[in-house]
Short mmCIF file of C-alpha atoms in Angstrom, two decimals:
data_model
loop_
_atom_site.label_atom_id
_atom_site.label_comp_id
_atom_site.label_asym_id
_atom_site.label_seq_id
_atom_site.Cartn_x
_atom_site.Cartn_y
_atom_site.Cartn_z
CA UNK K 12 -25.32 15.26 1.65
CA UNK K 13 -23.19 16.04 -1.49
CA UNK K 14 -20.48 14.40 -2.73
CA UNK K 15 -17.96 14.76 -5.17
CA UNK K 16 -16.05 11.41 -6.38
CA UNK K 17 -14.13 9.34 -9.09
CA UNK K 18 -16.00 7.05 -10.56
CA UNK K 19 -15.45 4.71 -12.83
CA UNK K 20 -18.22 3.95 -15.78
CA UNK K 21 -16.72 1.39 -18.15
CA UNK K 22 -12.88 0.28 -19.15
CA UNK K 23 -10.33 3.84 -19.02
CA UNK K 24 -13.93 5.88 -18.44
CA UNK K 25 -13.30 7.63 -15.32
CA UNK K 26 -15.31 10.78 -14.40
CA UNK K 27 -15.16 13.26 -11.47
CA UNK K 28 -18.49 14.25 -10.88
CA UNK K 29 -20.79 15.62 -8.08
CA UNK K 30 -23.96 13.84 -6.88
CA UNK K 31 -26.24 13.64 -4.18
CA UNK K 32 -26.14 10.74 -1.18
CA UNK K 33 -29.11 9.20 0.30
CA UNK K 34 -29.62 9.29 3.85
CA UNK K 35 -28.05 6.81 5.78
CA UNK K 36 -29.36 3.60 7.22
CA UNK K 37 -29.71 2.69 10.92
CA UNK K 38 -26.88 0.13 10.23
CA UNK K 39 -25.02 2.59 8.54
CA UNK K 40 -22.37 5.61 8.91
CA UNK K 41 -21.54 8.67 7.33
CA UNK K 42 -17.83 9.49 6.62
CA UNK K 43 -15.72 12.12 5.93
CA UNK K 44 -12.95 10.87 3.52
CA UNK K 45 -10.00 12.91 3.81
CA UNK K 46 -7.20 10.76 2.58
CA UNK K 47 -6.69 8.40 0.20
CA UNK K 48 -3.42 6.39 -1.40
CA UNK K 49 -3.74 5.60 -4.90
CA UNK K 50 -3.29 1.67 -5.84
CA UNK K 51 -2.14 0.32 -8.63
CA UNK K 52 -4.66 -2.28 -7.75
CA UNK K 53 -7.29 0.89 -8.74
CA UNK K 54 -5.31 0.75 -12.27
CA UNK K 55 -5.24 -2.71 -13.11
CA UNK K 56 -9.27 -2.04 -12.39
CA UNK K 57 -9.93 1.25 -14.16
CA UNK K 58 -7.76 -0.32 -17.48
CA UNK K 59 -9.73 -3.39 -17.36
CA UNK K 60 -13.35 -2.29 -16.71
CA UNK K 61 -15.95 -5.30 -16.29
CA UNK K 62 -13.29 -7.41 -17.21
CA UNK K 63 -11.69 -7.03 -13.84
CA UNK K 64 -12.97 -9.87 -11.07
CA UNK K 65 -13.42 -7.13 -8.36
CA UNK K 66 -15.38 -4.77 -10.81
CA UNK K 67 -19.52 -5.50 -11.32
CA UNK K 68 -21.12 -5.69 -15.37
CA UNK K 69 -23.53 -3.00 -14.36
CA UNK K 70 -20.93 0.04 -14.26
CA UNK K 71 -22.22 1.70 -17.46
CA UNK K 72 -25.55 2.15 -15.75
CA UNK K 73 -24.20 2.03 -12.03
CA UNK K 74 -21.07 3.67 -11.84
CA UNK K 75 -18.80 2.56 -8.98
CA UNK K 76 -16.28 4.94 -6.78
CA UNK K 77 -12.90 4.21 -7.08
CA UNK K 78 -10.19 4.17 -4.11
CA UNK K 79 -9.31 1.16 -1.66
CA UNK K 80 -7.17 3.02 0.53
CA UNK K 81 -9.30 5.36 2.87
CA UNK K 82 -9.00 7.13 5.93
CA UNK K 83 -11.08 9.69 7.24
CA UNK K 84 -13.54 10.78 10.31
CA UNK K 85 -17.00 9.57 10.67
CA UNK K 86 -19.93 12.89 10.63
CA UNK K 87 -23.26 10.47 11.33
CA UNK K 88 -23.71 7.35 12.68
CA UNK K 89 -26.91 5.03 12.27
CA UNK K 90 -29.40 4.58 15.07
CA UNK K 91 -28.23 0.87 15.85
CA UNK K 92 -24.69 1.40 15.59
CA UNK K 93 -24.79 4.34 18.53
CA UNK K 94 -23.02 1.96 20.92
CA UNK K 95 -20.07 1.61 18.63
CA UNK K 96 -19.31 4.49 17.23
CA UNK K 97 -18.77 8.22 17.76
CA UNK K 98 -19.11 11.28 15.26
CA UNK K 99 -15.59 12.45 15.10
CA UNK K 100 -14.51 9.20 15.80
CA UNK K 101 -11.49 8.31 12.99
CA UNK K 102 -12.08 5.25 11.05
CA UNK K 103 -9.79 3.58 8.09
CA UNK K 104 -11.38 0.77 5.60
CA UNK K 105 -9.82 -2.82 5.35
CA UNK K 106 -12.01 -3.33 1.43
CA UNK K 107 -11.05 -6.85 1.30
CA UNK K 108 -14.42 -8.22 2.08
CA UNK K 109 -13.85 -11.65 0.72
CA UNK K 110 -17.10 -12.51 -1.01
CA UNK K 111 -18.24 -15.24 -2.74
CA UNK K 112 -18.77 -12.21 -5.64
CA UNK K 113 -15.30 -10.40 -5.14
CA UNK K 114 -17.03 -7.36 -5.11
CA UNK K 115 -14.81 -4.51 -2.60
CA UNK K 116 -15.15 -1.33 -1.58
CA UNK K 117 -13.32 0.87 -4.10
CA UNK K 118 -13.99 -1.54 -7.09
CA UNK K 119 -17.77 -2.21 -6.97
CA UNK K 120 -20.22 0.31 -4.45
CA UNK K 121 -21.75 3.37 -5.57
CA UNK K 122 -21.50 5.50 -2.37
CA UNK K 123 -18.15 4.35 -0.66
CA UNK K 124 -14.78 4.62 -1.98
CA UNK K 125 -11.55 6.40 -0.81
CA UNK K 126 -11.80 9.07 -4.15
CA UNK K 127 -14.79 10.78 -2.84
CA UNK K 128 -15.41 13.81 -0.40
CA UNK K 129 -18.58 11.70 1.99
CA UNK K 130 -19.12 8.11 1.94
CA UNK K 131 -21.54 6.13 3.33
CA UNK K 132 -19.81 2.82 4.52
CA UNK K 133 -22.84 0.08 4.30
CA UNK K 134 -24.01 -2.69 6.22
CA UNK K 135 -21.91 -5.45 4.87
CA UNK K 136 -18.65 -3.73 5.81
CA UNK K 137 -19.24 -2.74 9.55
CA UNK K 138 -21.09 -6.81 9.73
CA UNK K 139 -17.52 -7.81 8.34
CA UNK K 140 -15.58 -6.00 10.79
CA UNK K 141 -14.17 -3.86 8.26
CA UNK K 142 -14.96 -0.36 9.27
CA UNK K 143 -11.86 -0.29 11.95
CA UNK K 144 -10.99 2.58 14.40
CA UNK K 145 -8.14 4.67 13.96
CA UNK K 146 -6.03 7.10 16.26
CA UNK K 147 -3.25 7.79 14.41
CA UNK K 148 -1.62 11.36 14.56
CA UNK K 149 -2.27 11.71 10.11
CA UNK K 150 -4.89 10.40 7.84
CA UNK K 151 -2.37 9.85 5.00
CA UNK K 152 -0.98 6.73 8.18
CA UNK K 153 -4.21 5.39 7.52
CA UNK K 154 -4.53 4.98 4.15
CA UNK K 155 -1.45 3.67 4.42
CA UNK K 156 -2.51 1.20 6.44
CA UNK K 157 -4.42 -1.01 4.04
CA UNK K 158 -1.25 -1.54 1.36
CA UNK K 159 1.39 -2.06 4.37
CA UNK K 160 -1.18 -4.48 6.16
CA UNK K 161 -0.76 -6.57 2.18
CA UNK K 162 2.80 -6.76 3.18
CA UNK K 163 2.33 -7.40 6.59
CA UNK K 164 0.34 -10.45 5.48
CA UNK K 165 3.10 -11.57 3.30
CA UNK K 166 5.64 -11.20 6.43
CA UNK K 167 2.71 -13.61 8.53
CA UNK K 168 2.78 -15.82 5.49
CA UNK K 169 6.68 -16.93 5.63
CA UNK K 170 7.79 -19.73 7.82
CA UNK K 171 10.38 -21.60 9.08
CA UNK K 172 11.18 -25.36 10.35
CA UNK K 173 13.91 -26.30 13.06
CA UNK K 174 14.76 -29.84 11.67
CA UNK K 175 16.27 -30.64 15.25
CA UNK K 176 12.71 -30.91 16.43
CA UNK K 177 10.77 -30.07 13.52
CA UNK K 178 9.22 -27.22 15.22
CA UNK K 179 7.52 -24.49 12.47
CA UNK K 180 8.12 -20.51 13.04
CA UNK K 181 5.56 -18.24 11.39
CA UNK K 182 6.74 -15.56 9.83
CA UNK K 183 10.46 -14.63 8.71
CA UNK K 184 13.52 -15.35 10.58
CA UNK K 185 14.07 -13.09 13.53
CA UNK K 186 17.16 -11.75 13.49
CA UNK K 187 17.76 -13.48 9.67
CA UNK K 188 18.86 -12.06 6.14
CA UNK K 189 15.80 -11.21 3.57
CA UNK K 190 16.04 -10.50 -0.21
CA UNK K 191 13.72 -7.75 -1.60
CA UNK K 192 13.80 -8.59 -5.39
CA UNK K 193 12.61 -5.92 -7.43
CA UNK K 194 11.98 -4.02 -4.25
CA UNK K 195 12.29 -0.29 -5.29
CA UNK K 196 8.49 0.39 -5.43
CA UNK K 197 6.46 1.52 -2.62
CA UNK K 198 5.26 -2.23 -1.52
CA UNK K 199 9.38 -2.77 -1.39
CA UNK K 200 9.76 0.38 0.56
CA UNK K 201 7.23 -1.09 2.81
CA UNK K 202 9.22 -4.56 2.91
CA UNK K 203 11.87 -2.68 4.04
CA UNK K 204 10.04 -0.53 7.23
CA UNK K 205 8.21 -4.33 8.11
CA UNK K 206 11.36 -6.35 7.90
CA UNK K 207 13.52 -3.49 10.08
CA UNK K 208 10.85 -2.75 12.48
CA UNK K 209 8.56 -5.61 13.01
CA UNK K 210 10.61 -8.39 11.60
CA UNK K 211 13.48 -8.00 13.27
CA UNK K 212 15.83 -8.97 10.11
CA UNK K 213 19.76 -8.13 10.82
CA UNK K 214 20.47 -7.97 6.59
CA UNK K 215 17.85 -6.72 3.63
CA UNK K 216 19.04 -6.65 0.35
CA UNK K 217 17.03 -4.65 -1.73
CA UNK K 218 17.25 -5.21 -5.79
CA UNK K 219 16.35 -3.56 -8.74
CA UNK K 220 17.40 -2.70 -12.47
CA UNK K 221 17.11 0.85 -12.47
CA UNK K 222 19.50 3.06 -10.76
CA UNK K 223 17.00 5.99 -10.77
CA UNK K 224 14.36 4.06 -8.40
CA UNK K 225 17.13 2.01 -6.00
CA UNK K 226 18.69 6.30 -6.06
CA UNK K 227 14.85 6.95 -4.79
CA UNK K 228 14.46 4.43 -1.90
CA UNK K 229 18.04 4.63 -0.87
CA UNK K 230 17.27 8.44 0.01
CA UNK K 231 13.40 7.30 1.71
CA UNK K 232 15.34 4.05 3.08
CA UNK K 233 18.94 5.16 3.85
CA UNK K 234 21.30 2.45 5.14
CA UNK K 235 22.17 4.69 7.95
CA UNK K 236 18.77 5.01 9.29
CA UNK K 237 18.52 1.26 9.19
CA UNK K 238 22.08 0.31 10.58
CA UNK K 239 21.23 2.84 13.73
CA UNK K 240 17.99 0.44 14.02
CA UNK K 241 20.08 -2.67 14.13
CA UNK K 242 20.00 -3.58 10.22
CA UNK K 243 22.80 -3.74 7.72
CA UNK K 244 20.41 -2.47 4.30
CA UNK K 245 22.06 -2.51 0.73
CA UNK K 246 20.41 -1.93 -2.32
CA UNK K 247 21.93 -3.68 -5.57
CA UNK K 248 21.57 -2.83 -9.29
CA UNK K 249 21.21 -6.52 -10.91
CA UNK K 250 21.28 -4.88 -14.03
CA UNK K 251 24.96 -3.78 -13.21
CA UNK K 252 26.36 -7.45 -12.05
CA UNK K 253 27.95 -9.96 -14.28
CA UNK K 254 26.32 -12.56 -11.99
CA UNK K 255 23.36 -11.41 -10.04
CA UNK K 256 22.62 -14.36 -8.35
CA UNK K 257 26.23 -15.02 -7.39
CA UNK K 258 26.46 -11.67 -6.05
CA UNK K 259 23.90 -12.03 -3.21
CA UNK K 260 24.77 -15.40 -2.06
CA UNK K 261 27.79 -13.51 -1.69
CA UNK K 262 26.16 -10.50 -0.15
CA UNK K 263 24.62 -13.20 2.04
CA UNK K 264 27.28 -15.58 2.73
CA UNK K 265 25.73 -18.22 1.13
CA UNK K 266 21.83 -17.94 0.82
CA UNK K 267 19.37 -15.89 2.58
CA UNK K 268 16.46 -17.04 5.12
CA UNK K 269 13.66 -15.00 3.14
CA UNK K 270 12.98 -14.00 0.13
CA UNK K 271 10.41 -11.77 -1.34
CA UNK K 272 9.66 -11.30 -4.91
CA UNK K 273 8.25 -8.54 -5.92
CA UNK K 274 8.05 -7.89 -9.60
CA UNK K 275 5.58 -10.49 -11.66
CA UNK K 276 9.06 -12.07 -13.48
CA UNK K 277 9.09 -15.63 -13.82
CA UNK K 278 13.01 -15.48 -13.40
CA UNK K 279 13.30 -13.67 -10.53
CA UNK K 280 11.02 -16.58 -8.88
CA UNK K 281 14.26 -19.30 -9.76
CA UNK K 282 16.67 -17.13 -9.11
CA UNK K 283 15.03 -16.06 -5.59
CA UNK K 284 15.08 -20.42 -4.86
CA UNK K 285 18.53 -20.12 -6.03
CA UNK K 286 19.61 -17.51 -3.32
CA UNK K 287 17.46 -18.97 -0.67
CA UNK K 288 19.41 -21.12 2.03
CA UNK K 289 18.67 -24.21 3.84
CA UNK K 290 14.98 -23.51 5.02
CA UNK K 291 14.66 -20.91 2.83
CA UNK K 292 11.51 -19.35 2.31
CA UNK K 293 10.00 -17.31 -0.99
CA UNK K 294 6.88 -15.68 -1.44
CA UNK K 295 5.95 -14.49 -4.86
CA UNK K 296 4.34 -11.49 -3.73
CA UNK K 297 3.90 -9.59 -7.01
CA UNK K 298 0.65 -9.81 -8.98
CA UNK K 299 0.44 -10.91 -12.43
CA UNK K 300 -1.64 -9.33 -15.12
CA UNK K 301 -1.99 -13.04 -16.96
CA UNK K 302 -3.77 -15.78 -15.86
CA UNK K 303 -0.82 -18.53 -16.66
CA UNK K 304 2.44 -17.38 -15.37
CA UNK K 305 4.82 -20.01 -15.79
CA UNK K 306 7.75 -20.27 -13.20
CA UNK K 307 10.27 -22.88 -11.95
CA UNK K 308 11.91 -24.20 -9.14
CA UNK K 309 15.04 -26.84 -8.57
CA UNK K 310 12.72 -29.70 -7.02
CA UNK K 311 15.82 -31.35 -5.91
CA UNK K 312 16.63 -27.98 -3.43
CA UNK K 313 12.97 -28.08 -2.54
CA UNK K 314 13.39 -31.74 -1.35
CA UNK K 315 16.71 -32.10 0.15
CA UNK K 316 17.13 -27.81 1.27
CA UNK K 317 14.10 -27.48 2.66
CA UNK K 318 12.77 -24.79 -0.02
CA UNK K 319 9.59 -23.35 0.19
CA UNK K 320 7.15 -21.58 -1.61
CA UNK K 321 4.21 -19.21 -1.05
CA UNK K 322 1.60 -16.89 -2.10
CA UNK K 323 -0.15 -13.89 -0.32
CA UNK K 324 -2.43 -11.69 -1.76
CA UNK K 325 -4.42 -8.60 0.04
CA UNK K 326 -4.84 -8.55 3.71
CA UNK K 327 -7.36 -8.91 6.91
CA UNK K 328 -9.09 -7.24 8.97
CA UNK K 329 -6.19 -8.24 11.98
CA UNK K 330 -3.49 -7.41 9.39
CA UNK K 331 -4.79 -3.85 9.51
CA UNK K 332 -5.20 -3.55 13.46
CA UNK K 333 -1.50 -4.31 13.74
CA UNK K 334 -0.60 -1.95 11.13
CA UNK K 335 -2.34 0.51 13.07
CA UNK K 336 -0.17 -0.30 16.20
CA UNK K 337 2.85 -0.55 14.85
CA UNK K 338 1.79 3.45 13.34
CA UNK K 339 0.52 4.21 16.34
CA UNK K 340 3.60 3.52 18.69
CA UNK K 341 5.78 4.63 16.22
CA UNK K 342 7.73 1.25 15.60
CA UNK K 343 7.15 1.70 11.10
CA UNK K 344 7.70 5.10 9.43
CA UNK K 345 4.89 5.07 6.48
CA UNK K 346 5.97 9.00 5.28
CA UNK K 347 8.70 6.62 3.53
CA UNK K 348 6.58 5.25 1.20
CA UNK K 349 5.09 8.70 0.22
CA UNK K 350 5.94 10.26 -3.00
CA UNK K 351 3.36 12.74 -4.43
CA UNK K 352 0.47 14.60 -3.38
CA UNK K 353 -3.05 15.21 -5.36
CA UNK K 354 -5.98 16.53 -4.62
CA UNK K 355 -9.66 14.68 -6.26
CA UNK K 356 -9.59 16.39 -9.35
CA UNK K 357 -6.43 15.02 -10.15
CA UNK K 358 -7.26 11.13 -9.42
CA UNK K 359 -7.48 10.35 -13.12
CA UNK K 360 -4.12 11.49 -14.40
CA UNK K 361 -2.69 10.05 -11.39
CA UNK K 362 -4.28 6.72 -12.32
CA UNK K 363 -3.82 6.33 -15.90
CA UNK K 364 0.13 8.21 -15.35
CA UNK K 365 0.43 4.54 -13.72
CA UNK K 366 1.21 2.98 -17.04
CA UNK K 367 4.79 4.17 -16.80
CA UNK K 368 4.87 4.26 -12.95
CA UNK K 369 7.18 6.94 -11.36
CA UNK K 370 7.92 7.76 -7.71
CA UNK K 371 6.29 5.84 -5.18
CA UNK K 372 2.74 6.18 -2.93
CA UNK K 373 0.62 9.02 -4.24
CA UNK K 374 -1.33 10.42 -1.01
CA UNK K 375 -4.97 12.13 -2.54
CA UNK K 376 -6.87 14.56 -0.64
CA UNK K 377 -9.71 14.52 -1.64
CA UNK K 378 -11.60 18.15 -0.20
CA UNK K 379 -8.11 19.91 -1.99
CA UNK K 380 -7.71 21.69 -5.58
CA UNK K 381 -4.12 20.83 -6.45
CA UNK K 382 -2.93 19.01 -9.15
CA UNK K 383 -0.14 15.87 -8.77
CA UNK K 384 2.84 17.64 -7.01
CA UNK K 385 6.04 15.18 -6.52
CA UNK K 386 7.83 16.09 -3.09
CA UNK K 387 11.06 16.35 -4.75
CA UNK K 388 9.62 19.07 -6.65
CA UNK K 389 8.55 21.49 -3.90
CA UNK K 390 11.80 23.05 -3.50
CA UNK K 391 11.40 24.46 -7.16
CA UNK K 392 8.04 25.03 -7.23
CA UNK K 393 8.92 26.95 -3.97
CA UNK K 394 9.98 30.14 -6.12
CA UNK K 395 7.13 30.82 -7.14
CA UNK K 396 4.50 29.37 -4.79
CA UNK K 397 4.36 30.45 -1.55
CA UNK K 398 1.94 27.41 -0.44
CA UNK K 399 5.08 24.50 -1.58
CA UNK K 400 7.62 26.84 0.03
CA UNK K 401 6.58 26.58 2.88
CA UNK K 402 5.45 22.89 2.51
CA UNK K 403 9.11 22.35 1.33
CA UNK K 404 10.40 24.28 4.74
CA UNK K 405 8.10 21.37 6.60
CA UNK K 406 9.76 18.49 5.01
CA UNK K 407 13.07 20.12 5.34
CA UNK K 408 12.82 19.61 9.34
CA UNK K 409 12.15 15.90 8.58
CA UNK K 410 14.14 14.70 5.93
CA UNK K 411 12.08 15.33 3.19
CA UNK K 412 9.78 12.57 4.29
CA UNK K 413 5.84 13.58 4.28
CA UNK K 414 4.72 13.83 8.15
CA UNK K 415 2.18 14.76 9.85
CA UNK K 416 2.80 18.03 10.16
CA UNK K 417 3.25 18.61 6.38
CA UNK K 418 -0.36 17.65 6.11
CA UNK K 419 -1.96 19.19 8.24
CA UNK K 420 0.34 22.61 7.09
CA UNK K 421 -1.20 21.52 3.57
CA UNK K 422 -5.21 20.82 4.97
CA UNK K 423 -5.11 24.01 6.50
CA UNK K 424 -3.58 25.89 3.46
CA UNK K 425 -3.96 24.83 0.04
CA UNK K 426 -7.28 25.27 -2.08
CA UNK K 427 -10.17 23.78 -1.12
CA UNK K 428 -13.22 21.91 -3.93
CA UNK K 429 -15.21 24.41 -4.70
#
């Protein structure tokens, strides 16, 4: 079998190139990739080279496939794995294996990634439970599923203490306010889906410092959709206030229950403890590029308030069943987090456009021939393209978020690899 794929050679060396696979294993399956979301995660590794933890010294020789966030249908399946699955069956990857190496798909195989046309998913992953059944109405829900299951982990990892009887809630407050700081981006869009539909928050507050990307989620996220799910949402321009943090214990009568930071910003870390009330809980969700990231907390809030602090970081393989679910019975809306569309050939200027990041989830698939398109764009690029006119008239009927029925209007009828 032939594949074409991104791969990834040494530090900003990317190449799209076409090779042949091997033939699979009995304890291993062939797979049709048809989707992929591009990661900044993929970024941090294609800028960084050998340098990165997740990425293996023998690239230059080796080259790896990059792409974490994969969804597609399975074409051959390995004589011992007949019992378990099904050609046709669709399957997304969870790639955080958790090795003793670090080494995921995406960062560090040569024949699986989500950038490439065929895969073949090896041992280690299906031993690991990672290969996981999907039944979702889109692929692009899939690949969505790994980077909302990373915030779905961070929703698992808040929790709460009644100090009547010193019983501890996981997760956030049900029915309590959350703060989204620096929550524009398409992990805060996600935040925002999570915290409405599985979370069961009554008030997000979503912050930012630039009015064009708040202007972007407000019209993915609109308060209205939220309030008619039971939400009061409001996004705020810190950049605008004389006194950010005063404004949202105002916004939040005095402190909210949950906090999430979301930008790698030492000061948004004390002022999210500053906003957080009694019991409050904060989890520095963003990921810094540095090794020694200072921050600080008021230790006498932490004491006497109850303040804590946590971490999460990826997700498991459970994180992405219930992802699937909540897809699947239509309780999260992932098209919100959906930005742009690409087909393979244009992986690389998608990844290394990421230095000045614009828009939010960029949605690759990978047996296409179209270059980065931004959804907002279609309506212009209409007039002269029949193929995003009609696309356009798709998204019109669901307010301008990407469905399934834009892709599969887009599989059936854009430019295929050639």
């Amino acid at each position: 079998m032939r594949t074409d794929a991104v791969r990834l050679y040494g530090s900003r060396d990317l190449r799209v190139e076409s090779f042949e696979l091997p033939k699979i294993g009995p304890d291993e399956v062939l797979m049709r990739v048809v989707s992929d979301s591009v990661c900044a995660s993929t970024y941090k590794a294609v800028i960084q080279g050998t340098a990165h933890k997740r990425v293996p010294p023998t690239i230059a020789e080796q080259p790896v496939v990059i792409g974490h966030e994969m969804c597609g249908e399975i074409l051959e399946v390995g004589a011992e794995l007949a019992d378990r699955w099904k050609v046709g069956q669709r399957a997304v990857i969870q790639p955080a294996l958790k090795l003793d190496t670090g080494y995921d798909p995406g960062y560090a195989y040569p024949y699986v990634g989500g950038n490439m046309t065929y895969a073949i998913v090896p041992k280690l992953v299906l031993e690991r439970g990672c290969l996981l059944p999907y039944e979702g109405e889109s692929y692009y829900e899939g690949s969505l599923t790994e980077p909302i299951g990373c915030v779905l982990r961070a929703f698992k990892g808040l929790y709460h203490t009644d100090y009547t009887n010193y019983v501890r809630t996981d997760g956030a407050k049900r029915g309590g306010k959350l703060a989204i700081l620096g929550g524009a981006g398409p992990m805060g869009l996600a935040s925002i889906e999570l915290a409405i539909g599985y979370a069961g928050c009554s008030q997000v507050v979503v912050t930012d410092i630039s009015e064009e990307r708040l202007a972007y989620a407000k019209r993915k996220c609109t308060p209205a959709s939220a309030a008619a799910r039971g939400c009061e949402l409001i996004y705020l321009n810190t950049a605008s206030c004389e006194d950010p943090t005063q404004t949202l214990l105002e916004l939040s009568n005095g402190g909210f229950d949950d906090v999430f930071v979301m930008v790698p910003v030492s000061g948004l870390l004390t002022m999210a403890e500053k906003i957080a009330g009694f019991d409050g809980c904060i989890n520095f969700f963003a990921g810094p590029p540095v090794h020694d990231l200072q921050g600080s907390l008021n230790l006498y809030r932490v004491h006497y308030d109850g303040i804590h602090l946590v971490g999460t970081a990826g997700s498991i393989p459970e994180d992405t069943v219930d992802v699937i679910h909540l897809i699947e019975n239509g309780t999260i809306h992932p098209g919100v987090m959906v930005s742009h569309i690409l087909g393979l050939g244009a992986v690389p200027e998608a990844i290394f456009a990421m230095e000045k990041p614009s828009g939010s989830k960029k949605i690759c698939y990978n047996e296409l021939d179209i270059p980065i398109v931004a959804l907002e764009d279609l309506e212009e690029l209409g007039k002269t393209n029949p193929l995003w006119a009609g696309l356009n008239e798709v998204l019109k009927r669901h307010n301008g978020l990407w469905c399934a029925e834009a892709e599969a209007y887009l599989l059936k009828n854009a430019p295929k690899r050639k």
